[in-house]
Amino acid sequence: MSKPRIFSGAQPTGNPHLGNYLGAFRNWVEQQEAYENYFCVVDLHAMTVPHDPQELRSNTRRLAALYIASGIDPERSTIFVQSQVSAHAEMTWLFNCITPINWLTDMIQYKEKAERQGENVGTGLLDYPVLMAADILLYQTDVVPVGEDQKQHLELTRDIANRFNHLFGSQEQPVFKLPEPLIRAEGKRVMSLTDGTKKMSKSDPSELSRINLLDSPEEITKKIKRCKTDPIRGLEFDNLERPECNNLLGLYQIFSGKTKQAVATECADMGWGQFKPLLTETLIEGLKPIRERYAEVVDTPGYLDTVLQQGSERAAEAANATLHQAKAAMGLLMP
Ligand code: TYM
């Protein structure tokens, strides 16, 4: 019996941060043994907002190395770069032709990004979720582990699969499998360090708003020292009036490996002056193995290139099989 499949990805834009790690990478690592895994660096998605070619290239390598540094094992998982498997772009075109435009103009992330960008919003930004559907559906994916912000994109992916199956498949032989999102409660939405009501994001102009996975101990110390808190003594989870408190306790809980109850009890009488050094120490310790492994990966000549080369070959094999079926189902003349 073949294992069920997992597909997920992240964009090589900016510096990967704690949100990416807790909402995504960490959960990919945990499932590796039970699934057949595909983890993609989605460079075509990173081009949907204005970008610098040199930065895109280096961000792509850095993100792939960070996947490995976070614990993804290239022996057990296929790690690859999206643009190196041409089926993704091809499949997107086929899906474009069956996706109503209003499904795309309704997407929250599109509206937010388009508003931020102002004029000259590219067609690629509108089409972003269709490319994402192609990513996932090409692999006949069972499960997609993501942070909460991707929920709407996953719903759209299922809508596109359903529409395609309805138009060109049959009840007995659907062309695409319907994937399920996997959004883990802990870490599904890590908030900004400078505003506990906004999610931690690569696009926030303030570096102080996020902790990057490759931040040095000094940077982590500085960011936690300066992060937003409140004037109340005694720390608690789930008080809507104290979003920063909830977020920081949540980070401490995950990285300390303690239960929520244990953390609530431990911190109930603490002030920020006592909690901040504790959190800082826990984060530095928790991220240390990732930084060390990252240095090993990038210092081993040729290693990353080999992983990505093998990854794109394996991914292309799986993706092309589905693309072939989809083209034939849509009536394209097959050679
Ligand atoms: P991206 O690069 O924005 O984010 C990568 C992953 O990190 C999660 N994430 C967060 N989780 C918790 N708290 C946060 N503050 C936080 N910020 C980001 C995201 O939910 C995501 O899981 N569209 C995707 C990339 C993509 C993709 C795919 C994902 C393209 N094709 C196919 C899954 C399957 C994105 O924007 O990732």
CSV table of C-alpha atoms and ligand atoms in Angstrom, one decimal:
chain,number,residue,atom,x,y,z
A,1,MET,CA,0.0,0.0,0.0
A,2,SER,CA,1.4,3.4,-0.9
A,3,LYS,CA,1.5,6.1,1.8
A,4,PRO,CA,-0.9,9.0,1.7
A,5,ARG,CA,0.7,12.2,0.3
A,6,ILE,CA,1.6,15.5,1.8
A,7,PHE,CA,2.3,18.6,-0.2
A,8,SER,CA,3.2,22.1,1.2
A,9,GLY,CA,5.4,25.0,0.3
A,10,ALA,CA,6.6,28.5,1.3
A,11,GLN,CA,7.6,31.5,-0.7
A,12,PRO,CA,11.2,32.6,-1.0
A,13,THR,CA,10.5,36.2,0.0
A,14,GLY,CA,12.3,37.9,2.9
A,15,ASN,CA,13.5,36.0,5.9
A,16,PRO,CA,11.6,32.9,7.1
A,17,HIS,CA,10.4,33.6,10.6
A,18,LEU,CA,8.9,31.9,13.7
A,19,GLY,CA,5.4,32.0,12.1
A,20,ASN,CA,6.6,30.0,9.1
A,21,TYR,CA,8.3,27.5,11.3
A,22,LEU,CA,5.5,27.0,13.8
A,23,GLY,CA,2.6,27.2,11.3
A,24,ALA,CA,4.3,25.1,8.7
A,25,PHE,CA,7.9,23.6,8.7
A,26,ARG,CA,7.7,22.1,12.1
A,27,ASN,CA,4.5,20.3,11.2
A,28,TRP,CA,6.0,19.0,8.0
A,29,VAL,CA,8.8,17.4,9.9
A,30,GLU,CA,6.6,15.6,12.3
A,31,GLN,CA,4.6,13.8,9.6
A,32,GLN,CA,7.5,12.6,7.4
A,33,GLU,CA,7.5,9.0,8.3
A,34,ALA,CA,3.8,8.4,7.8
A,35,TYR,CA,3.5,10.1,4.5
A,36,GLU,CA,5.0,10.5,1.0
A,37,ASN,CA,6.1,14.1,1.2
A,38,TYR,CA,6.6,16.9,-1.3
A,39,PHE,CA,8.0,20.2,-0.1
A,40,CYS,CA,8.3,23.0,-2.6
A,41,VAL,CA,10.0,26.4,-2.6
A,42,VAL,CA,7.4,28.3,-4.5
A,43,ASP,CA,9.5,30.8,-6.5
A,44,LEU,CA,6.8,31.5,-9.1
A,45,HIS,CA,4.6,32.7,-6.3
A,46,ALA,CA,7.3,35.0,-5.1
A,47,MET,CA,7.2,36.8,-8.4
A,48,THR,CA,3.6,38.0,-8.0
A,49,VAL,CA,4.8,41.1,-6.2
A,50,PRO,CA,7.7,43.3,-7.5
A,51,HIS,CA,11.0,41.5,-6.9
A,52,ASP,CA,14.7,41.6,-7.4
A,53,PRO,CA,16.1,38.7,-9.5
A,54,GLN,CA,19.3,38.4,-7.5
A,55,GLU,CA,17.4,38.3,-4.2
A,56,LEU,CA,14.9,35.8,-5.5
A,57,ARG,CA,17.8,33.4,-6.5
A,58,SER,CA,19.5,33.7,-3.1
A,59,ASN,CA,16.2,33.5,-1.1
A,60,THR,CA,15.3,30.4,-3.0
A,61,ARG,CA,18.5,28.6,-2.0
A,62,ARG,CA,18.3,29.9,1.6
A,63,LEU,CA,14.7,28.6,2.0
A,64,ALA,CA,15.5,25.2,0.6
A,65,ALA,CA,18.5,25.0,3.0
A,66,LEU,CA,16.2,26.0,5.8
A,67,TYR,CA,13.7,23.2,5.0
A,68,ILE,CA,16.6,20.8,5.6
A,69,ALA,CA,17.9,22.7,8.6
A,70,SER,CA,14.4,22.5,10.2
A,71,GLY,CA,14.5,18.7,10.0
A,72,ILE,CA,13.1,17.8,6.6
A,73,ASP,CA,15.1,14.8,5.5
A,74,PRO,CA,15.8,14.7,1.8
A,75,GLU,CA,16.0,10.9,2.0
A,76,ARG,CA,12.4,10.7,3.1
A,77,SER,CA,10.9,13.9,1.5
A,78,THR,CA,11.1,15.4,-1.9
A,79,ILE,CA,12.4,19.0,-1.7
A,80,PHE,CA,12.2,21.0,-4.9
A,81,VAL,CA,11.9,24.4,-6.5
A,82,GLN,CA,8.6,25.1,-8.2
A,83,SER,CA,9.9,26.7,-11.4
A,84,GLN,CA,12.0,23.6,-12.1
A,85,VAL,CA,8.9,21.5,-12.6
A,86,SER,CA,7.2,23.0,-15.6
A,87,ALA,CA,4.0,21.1,-14.9
A,88,HIS,CA,3.0,23.7,-12.3
A,89,ALA,CA,2.9,26.6,-14.8
A,90,GLU,CA,1.1,24.4,-17.4
A,91,MET,CA,-1.5,23.1,-15.0
A,92,THR,CA,-2.2,26.7,-13.9
A,93,TRP,CA,-3.2,27.6,-17.4
A,94,LEU,CA,-5.6,24.7,-17.6
A,95,PHE,CA,-7.1,25.7,-14.3
A,96,ASN,CA,-7.3,29.3,-15.4
A,97,CYS,CA,-9.7,28.3,-18.1
A,98,ILE,CA,-12.2,26.9,-15.6
A,99,THR,CA,-11.8,29.3,-12.7
A,100,PRO,CA,-14.4,32.2,-12.5
A,101,ILE,CA,-12.7,35.5,-12.0
A,102,ASN,CA,-14.9,36.4,-9.0
A,103,TRP,CA,-13.5,33.4,-7.1
A,104,LEU,CA,-10.2,35.2,-7.3
A,105,THR,CA,-11.2,38.8,-6.7
A,106,ASP,CA,-12.9,37.5,-3.5
A,107,MET,CA,-9.7,36.2,-1.9
A,108,ILE,CA,-8.7,38.0,1.3
A,109,GLN,CA,-5.0,37.8,0.6
A,110,TYR,CA,-5.4,39.2,-2.9
A,111,LYS,CA,-7.4,42.1,-1.6
A,112,GLU,CA,-4.9,42.9,1.1
A,113,LYS,CA,-1.8,42.6,-1.1
A,114,ALA,CA,-3.5,44.5,-4.0
A,115,GLU,CA,-4.5,47.3,-1.6
A,116,ARG,CA,-0.9,47.5,-0.2
A,117,GLN,CA,0.6,47.7,-3.7
A,118,GLY,CA,-1.8,50.3,-5.0
A,119,GLU,CA,-1.3,50.8,-8.7
A,120,ASN,CA,0.0,48.3,-11.3
A,121,VAL,CA,-1.2,45.1,-9.5
A,122,GLY,CA,0.1,42.2,-11.7
A,123,THR,CA,-2.2,39.6,-13.2
A,124,GLY,CA,0.0,37.0,-11.4
A,125,LEU,CA,-1.2,38.3,-8.0
A,126,LEU,CA,-4.8,37.7,-8.9
A,127,ASP,CA,-3.9,34.3,-10.3
A,128,TYR,CA,-1.8,33.3,-7.2
A,129,PRO,CA,-4.3,30.9,-5.7
A,130,VAL,CA,-4.8,29.1,-9.1
A,131,LEU,CA,-1.0,28.4,-9.2
A,132,MET,CA,-1.3,27.2,-5.6
A,133,ALA,CA,-4.2,24.8,-6.5
A,134,ALA,CA,-2.0,23.5,-9.4
A,135,ASP,CA,0.8,22.9,-6.9
A,136,ILE,CA,-1.3,20.8,-4.6
A,137,LEU,CA,-3.6,19.0,-7.1
A,138,LEU,CA,-0.8,17.9,-9.4
A,139,TYR,CA,0.5,15.6,-6.6
A,140,GLN,CA,-2.9,14.0,-5.8
A,141,THR,CA,-2.3,15.3,-2.4
A,142,ASP,CA,-4.2,14.0,0.7
A,143,VAL,CA,-3.0,16.5,3.3
A,144,VAL,CA,-1.7,20.1,3.2
A,145,PRO,CA,-0.1,21.3,6.4
A,146,VAL,CA,-0.3,25.1,6.6
A,147,GLY,CA,-0.8,28.1,8.9
A,148,GLU,CA,-4.3,29.4,9.4
A,149,ASP,CA,-3.9,32.3,6.8
A,150,GLN,CA,-3.9,29.7,4.0
A,151,LYS,CA,-7.3,28.3,4.8
A,152,GLN,CA,-9.2,30.2,2.2
A,153,HIS,CA,-6.7,29.2,-0.5
A,154,LEU,CA,-7.2,25.6,0.4
A,155,GLU,CA,-10.9,25.9,0.1
A,156,LEU,CA,-10.5,27.4,-3.3
A,157,THR,CA,-8.2,24.5,-4.3
A,158,ARG,CA,-11.0,22.1,-3.4
A,159,ASP,CA,-13.5,24.2,-5.4
A,160,ILE,CA,-11.2,24.1,-8.5
A,161,ALA,CA,-10.7,20.3,-8.1
A,162,ASN,CA,-14.5,19.8,-7.8
A,163,ARG,CA,-15.2,21.9,-10.8
A,164,PHE,CA,-12.7,20.2,-12.9
A,165,ASN,CA,-13.9,16.7,-11.8
A,166,HIS,CA,-17.4,17.8,-12.5
A,167,LEU,CA,-16.7,19.2,-16.0
A,168,PHE,CA,-14.1,16.7,-17.3
A,169,GLY,CA,-14.1,13.7,-15.0
A,170,SER,CA,-16.6,11.1,-14.0
A,171,GLN,CA,-18.1,10.2,-10.6
A,172,GLU,CA,-16.2,6.9,-10.7
A,173,GLN,CA,-13.0,8.4,-12.0
A,174,PRO,CA,-12.3,11.9,-10.8
A,175,VAL,CA,-9.1,13.4,-12.2
A,176,PHE,CA,-8.2,15.2,-9.0
A,177,LYS,CA,-8.2,14.1,-5.4
A,178,LEU,CA,-9.7,16.5,-2.9
A,179,PRO,CA,-7.0,17.6,-0.4
A,180,GLU,CA,-7.6,18.3,3.3
A,181,PRO,CA,-5.9,21.2,5.1
A,182,LEU,CA,-4.0,20.4,8.3
A,183,ILE,CA,-3.9,23.4,10.6
A,184,ARG,CA,-2.5,22.6,14.0
A,185,ALA,CA,-4.0,24.6,16.9
A,186,GLU,CA,-0.7,25.5,18.4
A,187,GLY,CA,1.3,27.9,16.3
A,188,LYS,CA,-1.3,28.3,13.6
A,189,ARG,CA,-1.2,32.1,13.8
A,190,VAL,CA,1.9,33.6,15.4
A,191,MET,CA,1.4,37.3,16.0
A,192,SER,CA,3.8,40.2,15.4
A,193,LEU,CA,6.1,41.2,18.3
A,194,THR,CA,5.2,44.8,17.9
A,195,ASP,CA,1.4,44.4,17.6
A,196,GLY,CA,-0.3,41.3,19.0
A,197,THR,CA,-3.4,41.8,16.8
A,198,LYS,CA,-1.4,41.5,13.5
A,199,LYS,CA,0.1,38.2,12.3
A,200,MET,CA,3.9,37.9,12.1
A,201,SER,CA,4.8,38.5,8.5
A,202,LYS,CA,7.8,38.8,6.2
A,203,SER,CA,6.3,41.9,4.6
A,204,ASP,CA,6.1,43.9,7.9
A,205,PRO,CA,8.6,46.8,7.4
A,206,SER,CA,9.7,46.5,11.0
A,207,GLU,CA,12.4,43.9,11.6
A,208,LEU,CA,11.5,44.1,15.3
A,209,SER,CA,8.1,42.6,14.5
A,210,ARG,CA,9.4,39.1,13.9
A,211,ILE,CA,12.1,36.6,14.9
A,212,ASN,CA,13.8,35.1,11.9
A,213,LEU,CA,14.9,31.5,12.0
A,214,LEU,CA,18.5,32.5,11.4
A,215,ASP,CA,18.6,35.4,13.9
A,216,SER,CA,21.6,35.5,16.2
A,217,PRO,CA,21.2,35.1,19.9
A,218,GLU,CA,21.9,38.9,20.2
A,219,GLU,CA,19.2,39.7,17.7
A,220,ILE,CA,16.7,37.5,19.5
A,221,THR,CA,17.6,39.1,22.8
A,222,LYS,CA,17.1,42.6,21.4
A,223,LYS,CA,13.8,41.8,19.8
A,224,ILE,CA,12.3,40.2,22.9
A,225,LYS,CA,13.6,43.1,25.0
A,226,ARG,CA,11.9,45.6,22.8
A,227,CYS,CA,8.7,43.6,22.0
A,228,LYS,CA,5.3,45.1,23.0
A,229,THR,CA,3.8,44.1,26.3
A,230,ASP,CA,1.3,45.6,28.7
A,231,PRO,CA,1.5,47.2,32.1
A,232,ILE,CA,-0.3,44.3,33.9
A,233,ARG,CA,1.5,42.0,36.3
A,234,GLY,CA,0.8,38.3,36.2
A,235,LEU,CA,0.7,36.6,32.8
A,236,GLU,CA,-2.3,34.7,31.3
A,237,PHE,CA,-3.5,33.0,28.1
A,238,ASP,CA,-6.6,33.8,26.1
A,239,ASN,CA,-7.4,37.3,27.6
A,240,LEU,CA,-8.6,39.1,24.5
A,241,GLU,CA,-7.5,42.4,26.1
A,242,ARG,CA,-3.9,41.1,26.2
A,243,PRO,CA,-3.1,39.7,22.7
A,244,GLU,CA,0.7,40.2,23.2
A,245,CYS,CA,0.6,38.3,26.4
A,246,ASN,CA,-1.2,35.4,24.8
A,247,ASN,CA,1.2,35.3,21.9
A,248,LEU,CA,4.4,35.4,23.9
A,249,LEU,CA,3.1,32.8,26.4
A,250,GLY,CA,2.2,30.6,23.4
A,251,LEU,CA,5.7,30.9,22.0
A,252,TYR,CA,7.2,30.0,25.3
A,253,GLN,CA,4.8,27.0,25.6
A,254,ILE,CA,5.8,25.6,22.2
A,255,PHE,CA,9.5,26.0,22.6
A,256,SER,CA,9.6,24.8,26.2
A,257,GLY,CA,7.6,21.7,25.3
A,258,LYS,CA,5.5,22.3,28.4
A,259,THR,CA,1.7,22.0,28.5
A,260,LYS,CA,-0.5,25.1,28.4
A,261,GLN,CA,-1.6,24.4,31.9
A,262,ALA,CA,2.0,24.1,33.2
A,263,VAL,CA,2.9,27.4,31.5
A,264,ALA,CA,-0.2,29.1,32.8
A,265,THR,CA,0.7,28.1,36.4
A,266,GLU,CA,4.4,28.9,36.0
A,267,CYS,CA,3.8,32.4,34.7
A,268,ALA,CA,0.6,33.3,36.6
A,269,ASP,CA,2.5,35.6,39.1
A,270,MET,CA,5.4,36.7,36.8
A,271,GLY,CA,6.1,40.2,35.6
A,272,TRP,CA,7.5,40.9,32.2
A,273,GLY,CA,11.0,41.6,33.7
A,274,GLN,CA,11.1,37.9,34.8
A,275,PHE,CA,9.4,36.4,31.8
A,276,LYS,CA,11.3,38.1,29.0
A,277,PRO,CA,14.7,36.6,29.9
A,278,LEU,CA,13.1,33.2,30.2
A,279,LEU,CA,11.5,33.4,26.8
A,280,THR,CA,14.7,34.7,25.3
A,281,GLU,CA,16.7,31.8,26.6
A,282,THR,CA,14.1,29.3,25.5
A,283,LEU,CA,13.9,30.7,21.9
A,284,ILE,CA,17.7,30.9,21.6
A,285,GLU,CA,18.0,27.3,22.7
A,286,GLY,CA,15.1,26.1,20.5
A,287,LEU,CA,16.5,27.8,17.3
A,288,LYS,CA,20.1,26.8,17.9
A,289,PRO,CA,19.9,23.4,16.2
A,290,ILE,CA,18.4,25.0,13.1
A,291,ARG,CA,21.1,27.6,12.8
A,292,GLU,CA,23.8,25.0,13.2
A,293,ARG,CA,22.3,22.6,10.7
A,294,TYR,CA,21.8,25.5,8.3
A,295,ALA,CA,25.5,26.3,8.4
A,296,GLU,CA,26.4,22.7,7.8
A,297,VAL,CA,24.0,22.5,4.8
A,298,VAL,CA,25.3,25.6,3.1
A,299,ASP,CA,29.0,24.8,3.9
A,300,THR,CA,28.8,21.4,2.2
A,301,PRO,CA,29.8,22.0,-1.4
A,302,GLY,CA,27.3,20.7,-3.9
A,303,TYR,CA,24.9,19.2,-1.3
A,304,LEU,CA,22.0,21.5,-1.8
A,305,ASP,CA,22.3,21.4,-5.6
A,306,THR,CA,22.1,17.6,-5.5
A,307,VAL,CA,19.1,17.6,-3.2
A,308,LEU,CA,17.2,20.0,-5.5
A,309,GLN,CA,18.2,18.3,-8.7
A,310,GLN,CA,17.0,14.9,-7.4
A,311,GLY,CA,13.9,16.6,-5.9
A,312,SER,CA,12.8,18.2,-9.1
A,313,GLU,CA,13.2,14.9,-11.0
A,314,ARG,CA,11.1,13.0,-8.5
A,315,ALA,CA,8.5,15.8,-8.4
A,316,ALA,CA,8.3,16.0,-12.2
A,317,GLU,CA,7.6,12.4,-12.5
A,318,ALA,CA,4.6,12.6,-10.1
A,319,ALA,CA,3.3,15.9,-11.5
A,320,ASN,CA,3.6,15.0,-15.1
A,321,ALA,CA,1.4,11.9,-14.6
A,322,THR,CA,-1.4,14.1,-13.4
A,323,LEU,CA,-0.8,16.8,-16.0
A,324,HIS,CA,-1.1,14.2,-18.7
A,325,GLN,CA,-4.4,12.9,-17.4
A,326,ALA,CA,-5.8,16.5,-17.0
A,327,LYS,CA,-4.8,17.4,-20.6
A,328,ALA,CA,-6.4,14.3,-22.0
A,329,ALA,CA,-9.5,14.9,-20.0
A,330,MET,CA,-9.8,18.4,-21.3
A,331,GLY,CA,-9.6,17.3,-24.9
A,332,LEU,CA,-6.0,18.4,-25.8
A,333,LEU,CA,-4.6,16.3,-28.6
A,334,MET,CA,-2.0,14.0,-26.9
A,335,PRO,CA,1.1,13.1,-28.9
B,1,TYM,P1,4.1,31.7,2.9
B,1,TYM,O1,5.5,31.7,2.4
B,1,TYM,O2,3.5,33.0,3.2
B,1,TYM,O3,4.1,31.0,4.3
B,1,TYM,C1,4.6,29.7,4.4
B,1,TYM,C2,3.8,28.9,5.5
B,1,TYM,O4,4.0,29.7,6.8
B,1,TYM,C3,2.7,29.9,7.3
B,1,TYM,N1,2.7,31.1,8.1
B,1,TYM,C4,2.3,31.3,9.3
B,1,TYM,N2,1.9,30.4,10.3
B,1,TYM,C5,1.6,30.8,11.5
B,1,TYM,N3,1.7,32.1,11.9
B,1,TYM,C6,2.2,33.1,11.0
B,1,TYM,N4,2.3,34.3,11.4
B,1,TYM,C7,2.5,32.7,9.7
B,1,TYM,N5,3.0,33.3,8.6
B,1,TYM,C8,3.1,32.4,7.6
B,1,TYM,C9,1.7,29.9,6.2
B,1,TYM,O5,0.4,29.6,6.5
B,1,TYM,C10,2.3,28.9,5.3
B,1,TYM,O6,1.9,27.6,5.6
B,1,TYM,N6,0.6,30.5,-0.3
B,1,TYM,C11,1.6,29.9,0.5
B,1,TYM,C12,2.7,29.2,-0.3
B,1,TYM,C13,2.2,28.1,-1.1
B,1,TYM,C14,1.6,26.8,-0.7
B,1,TYM,C15,1.3,26.1,-1.9
B,1,TYM,C16,1.4,26.3,0.6
B,1,TYM,C17,2.2,28.0,-2.5
B,1,TYM,N7,1.7,26.9,-2.9
B,1,TYM,C18,0.8,24.8,-1.8
B,1,TYM,C19,0.8,25.0,0.6
B,1,TYM,C20,0.5,24.3,-0.5
B,1,TYM,C21,2.2,31.0,1.3
B,1,TYM,O7,1.9,32.2,1.2
B,1,TYM,O8,3.2,30.7,2.1
